[in-house]
Coordinates of C-alpha atoms in Angstrom, one line a residue:
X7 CA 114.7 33.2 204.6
X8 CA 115.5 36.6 205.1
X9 CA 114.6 38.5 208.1
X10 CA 111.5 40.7 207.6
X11 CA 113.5 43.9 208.7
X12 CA 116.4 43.5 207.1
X13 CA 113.9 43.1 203.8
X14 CA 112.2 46.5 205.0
X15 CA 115.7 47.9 205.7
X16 CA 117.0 47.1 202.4
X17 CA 113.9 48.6 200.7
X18 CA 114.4 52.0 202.8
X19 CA 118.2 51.7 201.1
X20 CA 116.7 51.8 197.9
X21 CA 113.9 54.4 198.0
X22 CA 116.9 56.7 199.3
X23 CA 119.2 55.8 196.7
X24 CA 116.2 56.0 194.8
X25 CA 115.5 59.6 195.9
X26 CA 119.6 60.4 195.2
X27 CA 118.7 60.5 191.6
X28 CA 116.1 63.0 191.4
X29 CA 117.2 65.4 188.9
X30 CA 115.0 67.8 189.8
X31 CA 116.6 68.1 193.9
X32 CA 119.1 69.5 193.1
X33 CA 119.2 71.2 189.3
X34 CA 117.2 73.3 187.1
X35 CA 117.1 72.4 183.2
X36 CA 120.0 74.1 182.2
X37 CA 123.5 73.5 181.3
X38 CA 127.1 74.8 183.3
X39 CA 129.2 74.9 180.7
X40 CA 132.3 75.0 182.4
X41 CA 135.7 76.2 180.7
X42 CA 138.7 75.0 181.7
X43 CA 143.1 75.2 181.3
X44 CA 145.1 72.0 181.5
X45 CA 148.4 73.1 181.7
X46 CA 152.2 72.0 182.2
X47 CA 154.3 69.7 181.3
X48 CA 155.6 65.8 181.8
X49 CA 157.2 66.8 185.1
X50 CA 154.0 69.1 186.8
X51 CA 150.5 70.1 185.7
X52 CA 147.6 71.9 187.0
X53 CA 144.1 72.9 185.9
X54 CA 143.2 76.4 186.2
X55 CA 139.3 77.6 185.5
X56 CA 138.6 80.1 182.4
X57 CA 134.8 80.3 182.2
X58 CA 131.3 79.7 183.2
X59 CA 128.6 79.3 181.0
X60 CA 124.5 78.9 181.1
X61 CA 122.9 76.9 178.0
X62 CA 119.0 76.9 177.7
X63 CA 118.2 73.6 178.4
X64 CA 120.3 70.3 179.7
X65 CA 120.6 67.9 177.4
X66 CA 122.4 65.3 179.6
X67 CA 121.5 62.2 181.9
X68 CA 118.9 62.7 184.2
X69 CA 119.5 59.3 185.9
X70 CA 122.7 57.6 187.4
X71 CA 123.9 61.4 188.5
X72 CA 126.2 60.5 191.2
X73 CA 127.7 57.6 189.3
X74 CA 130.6 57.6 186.5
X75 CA 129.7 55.9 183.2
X76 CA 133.6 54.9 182.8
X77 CA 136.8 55.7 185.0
X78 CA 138.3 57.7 182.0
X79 CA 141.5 59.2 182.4
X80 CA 139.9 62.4 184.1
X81 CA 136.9 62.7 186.4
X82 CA 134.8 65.7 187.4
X83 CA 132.9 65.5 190.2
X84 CA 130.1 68.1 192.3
X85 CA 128.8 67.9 195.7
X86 CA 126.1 70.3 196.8
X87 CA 127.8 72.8 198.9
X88 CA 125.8 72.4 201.8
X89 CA 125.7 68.8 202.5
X90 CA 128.8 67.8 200.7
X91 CA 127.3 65.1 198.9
X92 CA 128.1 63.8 195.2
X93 CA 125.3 65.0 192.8
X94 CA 126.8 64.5 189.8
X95 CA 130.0 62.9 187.9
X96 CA 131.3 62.3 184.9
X97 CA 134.4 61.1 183.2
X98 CA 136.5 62.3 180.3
X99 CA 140.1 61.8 178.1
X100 CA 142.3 64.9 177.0
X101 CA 144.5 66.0 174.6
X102 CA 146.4 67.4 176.9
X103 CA 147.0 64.3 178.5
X104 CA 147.6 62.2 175.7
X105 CA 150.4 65.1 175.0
X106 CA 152.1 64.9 178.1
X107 CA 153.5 61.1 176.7
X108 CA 155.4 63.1 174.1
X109 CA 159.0 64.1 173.9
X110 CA 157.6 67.7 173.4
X111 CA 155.9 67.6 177.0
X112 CA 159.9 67.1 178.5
X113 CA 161.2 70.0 177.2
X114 CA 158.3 72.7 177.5
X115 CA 154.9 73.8 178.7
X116 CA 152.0 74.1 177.4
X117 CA 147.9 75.0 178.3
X118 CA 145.2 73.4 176.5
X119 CA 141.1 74.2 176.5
X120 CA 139.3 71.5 177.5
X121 CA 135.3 72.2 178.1
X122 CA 132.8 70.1 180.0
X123 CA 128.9 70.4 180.5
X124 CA 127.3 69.8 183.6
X125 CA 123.3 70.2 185.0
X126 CA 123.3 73.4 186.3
X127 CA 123.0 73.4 189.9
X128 CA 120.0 74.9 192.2
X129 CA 122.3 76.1 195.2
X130 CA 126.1 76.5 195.5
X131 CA 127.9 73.6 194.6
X132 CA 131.5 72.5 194.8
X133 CA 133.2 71.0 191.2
X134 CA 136.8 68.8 191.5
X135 CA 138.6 67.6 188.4
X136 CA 141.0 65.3 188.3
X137 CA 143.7 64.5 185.9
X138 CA 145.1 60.6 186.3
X139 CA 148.4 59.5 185.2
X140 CA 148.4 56.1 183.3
X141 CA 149.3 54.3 186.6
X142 CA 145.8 56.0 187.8
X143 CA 147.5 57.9 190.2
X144 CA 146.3 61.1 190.9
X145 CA 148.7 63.9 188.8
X146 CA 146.8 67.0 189.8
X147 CA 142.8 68.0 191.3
X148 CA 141.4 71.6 191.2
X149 CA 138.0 72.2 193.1
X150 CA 136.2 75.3 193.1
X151 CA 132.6 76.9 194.0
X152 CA 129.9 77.5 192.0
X153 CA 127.4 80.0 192.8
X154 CA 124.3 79.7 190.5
X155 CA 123.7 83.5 190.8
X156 CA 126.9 84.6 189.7
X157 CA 126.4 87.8 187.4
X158 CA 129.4 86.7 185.7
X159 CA 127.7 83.2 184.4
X160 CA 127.8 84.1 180.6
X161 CA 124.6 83.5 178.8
X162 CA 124.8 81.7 175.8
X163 CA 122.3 80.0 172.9
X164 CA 120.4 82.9 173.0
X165 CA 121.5 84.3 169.6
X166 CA 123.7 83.7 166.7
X167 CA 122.3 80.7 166.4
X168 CA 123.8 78.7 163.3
X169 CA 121.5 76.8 160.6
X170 CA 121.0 73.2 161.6
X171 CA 119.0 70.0 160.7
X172 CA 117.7 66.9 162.3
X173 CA 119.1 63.8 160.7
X174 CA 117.4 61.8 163.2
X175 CA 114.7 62.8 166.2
X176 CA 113.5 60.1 168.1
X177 CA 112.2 62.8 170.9
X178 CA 113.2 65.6 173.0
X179 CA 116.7 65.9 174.9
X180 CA 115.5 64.6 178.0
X181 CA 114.4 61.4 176.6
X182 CA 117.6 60.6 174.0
X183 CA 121.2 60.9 173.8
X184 CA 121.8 64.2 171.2
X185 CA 124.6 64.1 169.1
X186 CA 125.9 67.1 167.0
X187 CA 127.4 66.5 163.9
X188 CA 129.3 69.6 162.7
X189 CA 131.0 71.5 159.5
X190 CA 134.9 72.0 159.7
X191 CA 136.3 73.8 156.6
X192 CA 133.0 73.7 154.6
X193 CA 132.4 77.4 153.3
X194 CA 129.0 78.7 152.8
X195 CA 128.4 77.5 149.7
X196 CA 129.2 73.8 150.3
X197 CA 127.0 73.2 152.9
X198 CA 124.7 71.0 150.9
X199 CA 127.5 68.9 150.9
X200 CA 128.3 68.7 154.2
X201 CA 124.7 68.2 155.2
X202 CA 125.1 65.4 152.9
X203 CA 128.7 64.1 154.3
X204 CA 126.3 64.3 157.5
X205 CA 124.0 61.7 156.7
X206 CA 126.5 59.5 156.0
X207 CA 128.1 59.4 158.8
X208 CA 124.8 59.3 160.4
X209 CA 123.7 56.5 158.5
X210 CA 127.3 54.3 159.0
X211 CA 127.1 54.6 162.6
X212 CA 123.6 53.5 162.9
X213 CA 124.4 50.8 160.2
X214 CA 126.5 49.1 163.3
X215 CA 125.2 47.2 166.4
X216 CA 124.2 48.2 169.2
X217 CA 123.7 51.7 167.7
X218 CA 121.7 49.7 165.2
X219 CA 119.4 48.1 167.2
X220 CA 119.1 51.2 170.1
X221 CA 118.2 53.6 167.4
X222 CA 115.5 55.4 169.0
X223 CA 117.4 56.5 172.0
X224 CA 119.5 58.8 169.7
X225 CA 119.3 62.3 167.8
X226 CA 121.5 63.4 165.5
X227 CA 121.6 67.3 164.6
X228 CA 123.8 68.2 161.4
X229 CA 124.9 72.1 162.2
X230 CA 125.9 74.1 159.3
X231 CA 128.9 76.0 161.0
X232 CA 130.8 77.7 157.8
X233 CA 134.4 77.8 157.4
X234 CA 135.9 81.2 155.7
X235 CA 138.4 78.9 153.5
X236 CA 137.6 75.2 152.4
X237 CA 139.3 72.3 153.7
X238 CA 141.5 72.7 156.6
X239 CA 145.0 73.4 157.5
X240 CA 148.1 70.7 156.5
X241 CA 151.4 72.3 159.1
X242 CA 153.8 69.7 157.1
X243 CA 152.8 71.6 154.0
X244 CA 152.1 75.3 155.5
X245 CA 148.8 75.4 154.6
X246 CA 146.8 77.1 157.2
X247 CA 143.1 77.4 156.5
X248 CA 140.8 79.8 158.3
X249 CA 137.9 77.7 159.5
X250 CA 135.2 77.2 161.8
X251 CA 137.0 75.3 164.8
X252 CA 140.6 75.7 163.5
X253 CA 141.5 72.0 163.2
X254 CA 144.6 70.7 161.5
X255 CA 146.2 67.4 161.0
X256 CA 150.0 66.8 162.2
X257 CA 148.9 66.9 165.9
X258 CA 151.8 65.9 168.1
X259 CA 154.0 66.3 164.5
X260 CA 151.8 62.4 163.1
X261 CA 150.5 63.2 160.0
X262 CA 147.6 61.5 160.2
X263 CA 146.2 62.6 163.7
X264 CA 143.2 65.6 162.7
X265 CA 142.7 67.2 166.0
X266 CA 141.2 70.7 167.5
X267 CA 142.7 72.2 170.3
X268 CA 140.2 75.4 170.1
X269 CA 137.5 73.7 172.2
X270 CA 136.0 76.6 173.3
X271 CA 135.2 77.4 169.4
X272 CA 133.5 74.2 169.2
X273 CA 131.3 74.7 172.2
X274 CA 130.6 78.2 171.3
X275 CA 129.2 77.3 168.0
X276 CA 126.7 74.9 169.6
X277 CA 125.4 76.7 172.6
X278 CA 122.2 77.0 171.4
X279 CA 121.3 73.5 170.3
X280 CA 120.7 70.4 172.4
X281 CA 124.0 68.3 172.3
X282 CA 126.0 66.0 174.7
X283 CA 127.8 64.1 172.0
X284 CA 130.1 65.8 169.0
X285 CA 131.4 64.6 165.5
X286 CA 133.4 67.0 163.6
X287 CA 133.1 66.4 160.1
X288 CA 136.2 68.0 158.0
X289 CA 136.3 68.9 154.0
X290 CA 138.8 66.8 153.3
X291 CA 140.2 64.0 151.3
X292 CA 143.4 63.4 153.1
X293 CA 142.9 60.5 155.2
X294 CA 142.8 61.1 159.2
X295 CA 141.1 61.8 162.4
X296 CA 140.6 61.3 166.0
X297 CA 138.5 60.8 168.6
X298 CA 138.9 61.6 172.1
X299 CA 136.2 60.2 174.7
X300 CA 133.4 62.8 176.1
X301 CA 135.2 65.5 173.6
X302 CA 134.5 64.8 170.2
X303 CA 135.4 62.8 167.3
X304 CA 136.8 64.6 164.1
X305 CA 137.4 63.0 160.5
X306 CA 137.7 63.4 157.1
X307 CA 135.0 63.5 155.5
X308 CA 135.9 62.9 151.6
X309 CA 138.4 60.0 152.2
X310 CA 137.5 55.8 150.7
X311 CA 137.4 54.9 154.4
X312 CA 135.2 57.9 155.9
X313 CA 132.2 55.5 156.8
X314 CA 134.8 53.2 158.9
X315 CA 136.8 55.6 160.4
X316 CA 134.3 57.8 161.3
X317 CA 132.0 54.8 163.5
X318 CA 135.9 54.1 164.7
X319 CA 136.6 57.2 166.0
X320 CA 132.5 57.8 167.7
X321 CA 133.5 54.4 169.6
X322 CA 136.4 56.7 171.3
X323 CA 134.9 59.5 171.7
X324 CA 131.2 58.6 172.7
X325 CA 132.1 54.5 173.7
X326 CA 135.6 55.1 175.3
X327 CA 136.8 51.8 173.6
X328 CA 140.5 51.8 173.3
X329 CA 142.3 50.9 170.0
X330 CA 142.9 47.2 169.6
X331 CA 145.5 47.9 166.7
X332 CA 149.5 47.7 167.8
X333 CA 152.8 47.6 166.6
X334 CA 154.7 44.3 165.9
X335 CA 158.0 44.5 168.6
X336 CA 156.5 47.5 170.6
X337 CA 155.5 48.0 174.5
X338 CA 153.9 51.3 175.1
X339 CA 153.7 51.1 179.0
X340 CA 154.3 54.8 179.2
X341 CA 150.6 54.7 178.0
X342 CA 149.1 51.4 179.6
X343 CA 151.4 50.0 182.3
X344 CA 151.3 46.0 182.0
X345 CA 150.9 45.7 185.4
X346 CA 147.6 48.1 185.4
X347 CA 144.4 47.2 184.7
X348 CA 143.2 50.0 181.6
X349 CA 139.9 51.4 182.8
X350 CA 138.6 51.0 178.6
X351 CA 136.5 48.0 178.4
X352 CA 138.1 46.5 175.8
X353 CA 141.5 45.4 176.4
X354 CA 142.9 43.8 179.1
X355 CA 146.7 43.1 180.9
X356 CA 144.8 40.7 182.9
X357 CA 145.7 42.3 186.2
X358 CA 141.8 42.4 186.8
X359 CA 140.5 40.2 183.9
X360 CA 137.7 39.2 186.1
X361 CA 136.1 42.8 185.7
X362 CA 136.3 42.7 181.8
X363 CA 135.1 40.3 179.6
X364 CA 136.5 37.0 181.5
X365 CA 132.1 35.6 182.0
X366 CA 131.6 35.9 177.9
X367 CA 134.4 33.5 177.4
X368 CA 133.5 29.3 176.6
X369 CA 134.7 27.1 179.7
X370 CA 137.3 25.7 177.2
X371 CA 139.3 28.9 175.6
X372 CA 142.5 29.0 176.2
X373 CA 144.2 32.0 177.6
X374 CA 146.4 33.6 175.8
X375 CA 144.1 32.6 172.9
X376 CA 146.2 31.6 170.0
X377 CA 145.7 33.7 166.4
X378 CA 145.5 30.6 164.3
X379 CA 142.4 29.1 166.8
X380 CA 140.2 32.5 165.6
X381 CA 137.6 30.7 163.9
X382 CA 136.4 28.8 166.7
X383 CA 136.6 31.5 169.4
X384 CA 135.0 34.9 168.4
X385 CA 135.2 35.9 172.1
X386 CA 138.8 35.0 172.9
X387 CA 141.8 36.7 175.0
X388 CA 144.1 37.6 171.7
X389 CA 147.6 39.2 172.4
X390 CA 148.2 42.5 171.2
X391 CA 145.7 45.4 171.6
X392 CA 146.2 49.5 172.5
X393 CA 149.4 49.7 170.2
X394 CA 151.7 46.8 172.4
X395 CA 151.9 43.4 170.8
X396 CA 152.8 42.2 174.5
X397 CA 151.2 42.1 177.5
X398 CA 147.8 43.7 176.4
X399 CA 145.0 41.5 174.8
X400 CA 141.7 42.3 172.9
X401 CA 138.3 40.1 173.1
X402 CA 138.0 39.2 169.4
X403 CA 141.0 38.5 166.3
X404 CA 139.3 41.5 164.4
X405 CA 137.2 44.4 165.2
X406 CA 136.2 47.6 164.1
X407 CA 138.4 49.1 166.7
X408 CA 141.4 47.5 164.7
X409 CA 141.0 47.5 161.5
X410 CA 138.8 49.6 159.3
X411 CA 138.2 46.5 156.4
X412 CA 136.2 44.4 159.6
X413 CA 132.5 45.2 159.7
X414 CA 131.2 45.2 162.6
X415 CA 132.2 45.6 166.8
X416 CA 133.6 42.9 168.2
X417 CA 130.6 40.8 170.8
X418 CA 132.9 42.8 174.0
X419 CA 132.7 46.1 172.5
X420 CA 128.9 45.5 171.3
X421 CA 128.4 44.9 175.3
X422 CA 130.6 47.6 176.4
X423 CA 128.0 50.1 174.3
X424 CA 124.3 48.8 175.8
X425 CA 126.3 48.8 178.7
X426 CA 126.7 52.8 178.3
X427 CA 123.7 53.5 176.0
X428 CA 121.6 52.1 178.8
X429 CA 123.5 54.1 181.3
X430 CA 122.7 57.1 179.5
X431 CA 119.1 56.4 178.9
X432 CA 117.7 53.8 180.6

């Protein structure tokens, strides 16, 4: 039996911790947008602070504020000024730091805009980002001081609103996740389609478990952004478009990876509408996209394969689930070292198995799980998984994080999305 005060000890604990996560301590209901550089290159990096920015309301978390939702391969973290403790935190991935991997990010430097929204604090608070390497060592950390009455806070969402529709409205932003589904290289007279290419995507996402079955903790906003020129830019073939967020394919010279590096374009266009979640929707019928977790996914919109790819690419970029495709004969440790555990919640090197998926297995699997035993274990521990046929392992034989002609998420990656649904709103 346990001892009465220790019961009346743990119970003070709780009401505390309890008490931790009162949104209202310690922020109004508003949004710091903060603006910020990554720059350098393979050999150094820092992060250097652009702007500061109010939103009208806060469309984040209002519970869980001082905890991460995954490790990601950044963290942002603020303390209230005065007492030093942790009031919020989040997590994030980068393109710059997918960028410092290539053969580019040896020979030069380079700054990239990377933008992150945070409740907007009461009192003066203190905000530290930090950059990991893939070995989650710490490559750089910036901190600086935010002082709510700063004159120089710009005031956005105000005006210059852009056109926009609810696919889906299941209540206000304090009580769902919002996502904003936006136009890239639609011009003003195709936004009927886009609005269109919008519900699609809306409708394949929500045509997949969990998202499925946790419907009505979502909104979905389709905003009507337009694009001077239609379709958007091809380097390989010098076609550069004018449009609304300046994206192109041929990032890091693949043909096939669509990115943005304009975030601050992105951001800007959105100010004024509830969002904590963003799918870029581009006029296009060249297959491609990406998605980058707690930054947005972006994807053509016109391809065959535009209802899987896009639910791919939101399980990046809103799930932080890793690909579990590779490359037959390949070991990319300069992006997952074999003998680290990767923070996604999908693969595995087994360093730390335990903390993964290792209870949802039978008594009897084997481990590795062999390919041709697939049809009796649907939760196995498969080799091959985040581009390395070696050394990294994924839960299931097929998933909708490997291959786009599989329907559904895997049983681990299902989990891994209550997990952070739930996290998000209880």
């Amino acid at each position: 039996m346990k001892h009465p005060y220790l019961i009346l000890f743990f119970a003070f604990i709780a009401t505390i911790e309890a008490r931790a996560q009162d949104f209202t301590e310690y922020f109004i209901d508003k949004t710091l947008r903060v603006d910020y550089l990554f720059t350098g290159d393979a050999h150094s990096q820092s992060i250097v602070l652009d702007e500061l920015s109010q939103l009208p309301t806060w469309a984040g978390r209002r519970h869980h504020l001082s905890e991460l939702p995954l490790a990601g391969n950044g963290q942002i973290a603020m303390k209230d000024a005065a007492t030093g403790k942790y009031i919020y935190k989040t997590s994030f991935s980068s393109l710059f730091q997918e960028w410092l991997t290539t053969e580019e990010a040896r020979i030069t430097a380079k700054g990239f805009e990377n933008t992150f929204l945070l409740p907007f604090p009461k009192r003066q608070a203190t905000v530290e980002v930090t950059l990991f390497n893939p070995k989650r060592e710490v490559m750089t950390r910036f901190t600086h001081t935010i002082d709510p009455n700063d004159i120089l806070i710009h005031q956005r969402g105000t005006s210059h609103i852009p056109p926009y529709r609810y696919l889906l409205r299941n209540g206000d932003e304090k009580e769902c996740i919002d996502v904003a589904i936006m136009a890239e290289g639609y011009t003003e007279k195709e936004m009927e389609t886009f609005y269109a290419d919008a519900q699609t995507a809306c409708e394949s996402i929500f045509s997949h478990e969990p998202f499925r079955s946790m419907k009505q903790k979502f909104n979905v906003v389709a905003v009507a952004c337009p694009s001077e020129d239609s379709g958007v830019s091809v380097p390989r073939k010098n076609q550069w478009k004018k449009t609304a967020v300046f994206s192109h394919f041929d990032t890091f010279y693949s043909e096939r990876y669509l990115t943005t590096s304009r975030i601050k374009a992105v951001h800007n266009i959105l100010a004024g509408i509830p969002y904590e979640h963003i799918i870029l929707l581009a006029n296009t019928d060249v297959y491609g996209g990406g998605g980058i977790y707690n930054s947005y996914t972006l994807t053509t919109a016109h391809h065959a394969q535009f209802r899987p790819v896009v639910v791919h690419e939101f399980g990046h970029s809103f799930g932080g689930l890793a690909d579990e495709y590779f490359y037959e004969n390949d070991v990319m440790s300069d992006t997952y070292p074999l003998n680290v555990e990767p923070w996604e919640q999908n693969v595995t090197t087994r360093t730390d198995f335990a903390t993964k998926w290792e209870d949802m297995l039978t008594a009897d699997t084997p481990i590795p799980t062999p390919a041709a035993e697939q049809t009796k274990y649907a939760i196995g521990v498969y080799e091959g998984g985040a581009y390395s046929a070696k050394g990294i392992y994924r839960a299931s034989f097929n998933c909708r994080m490997r291959t786009n002609e599989y329907p559904e998420f895997c049983p681990v990656c299902q989990r891994a999305l209550t997990r952070l649904i739930r996290f998000y709103v209880p």
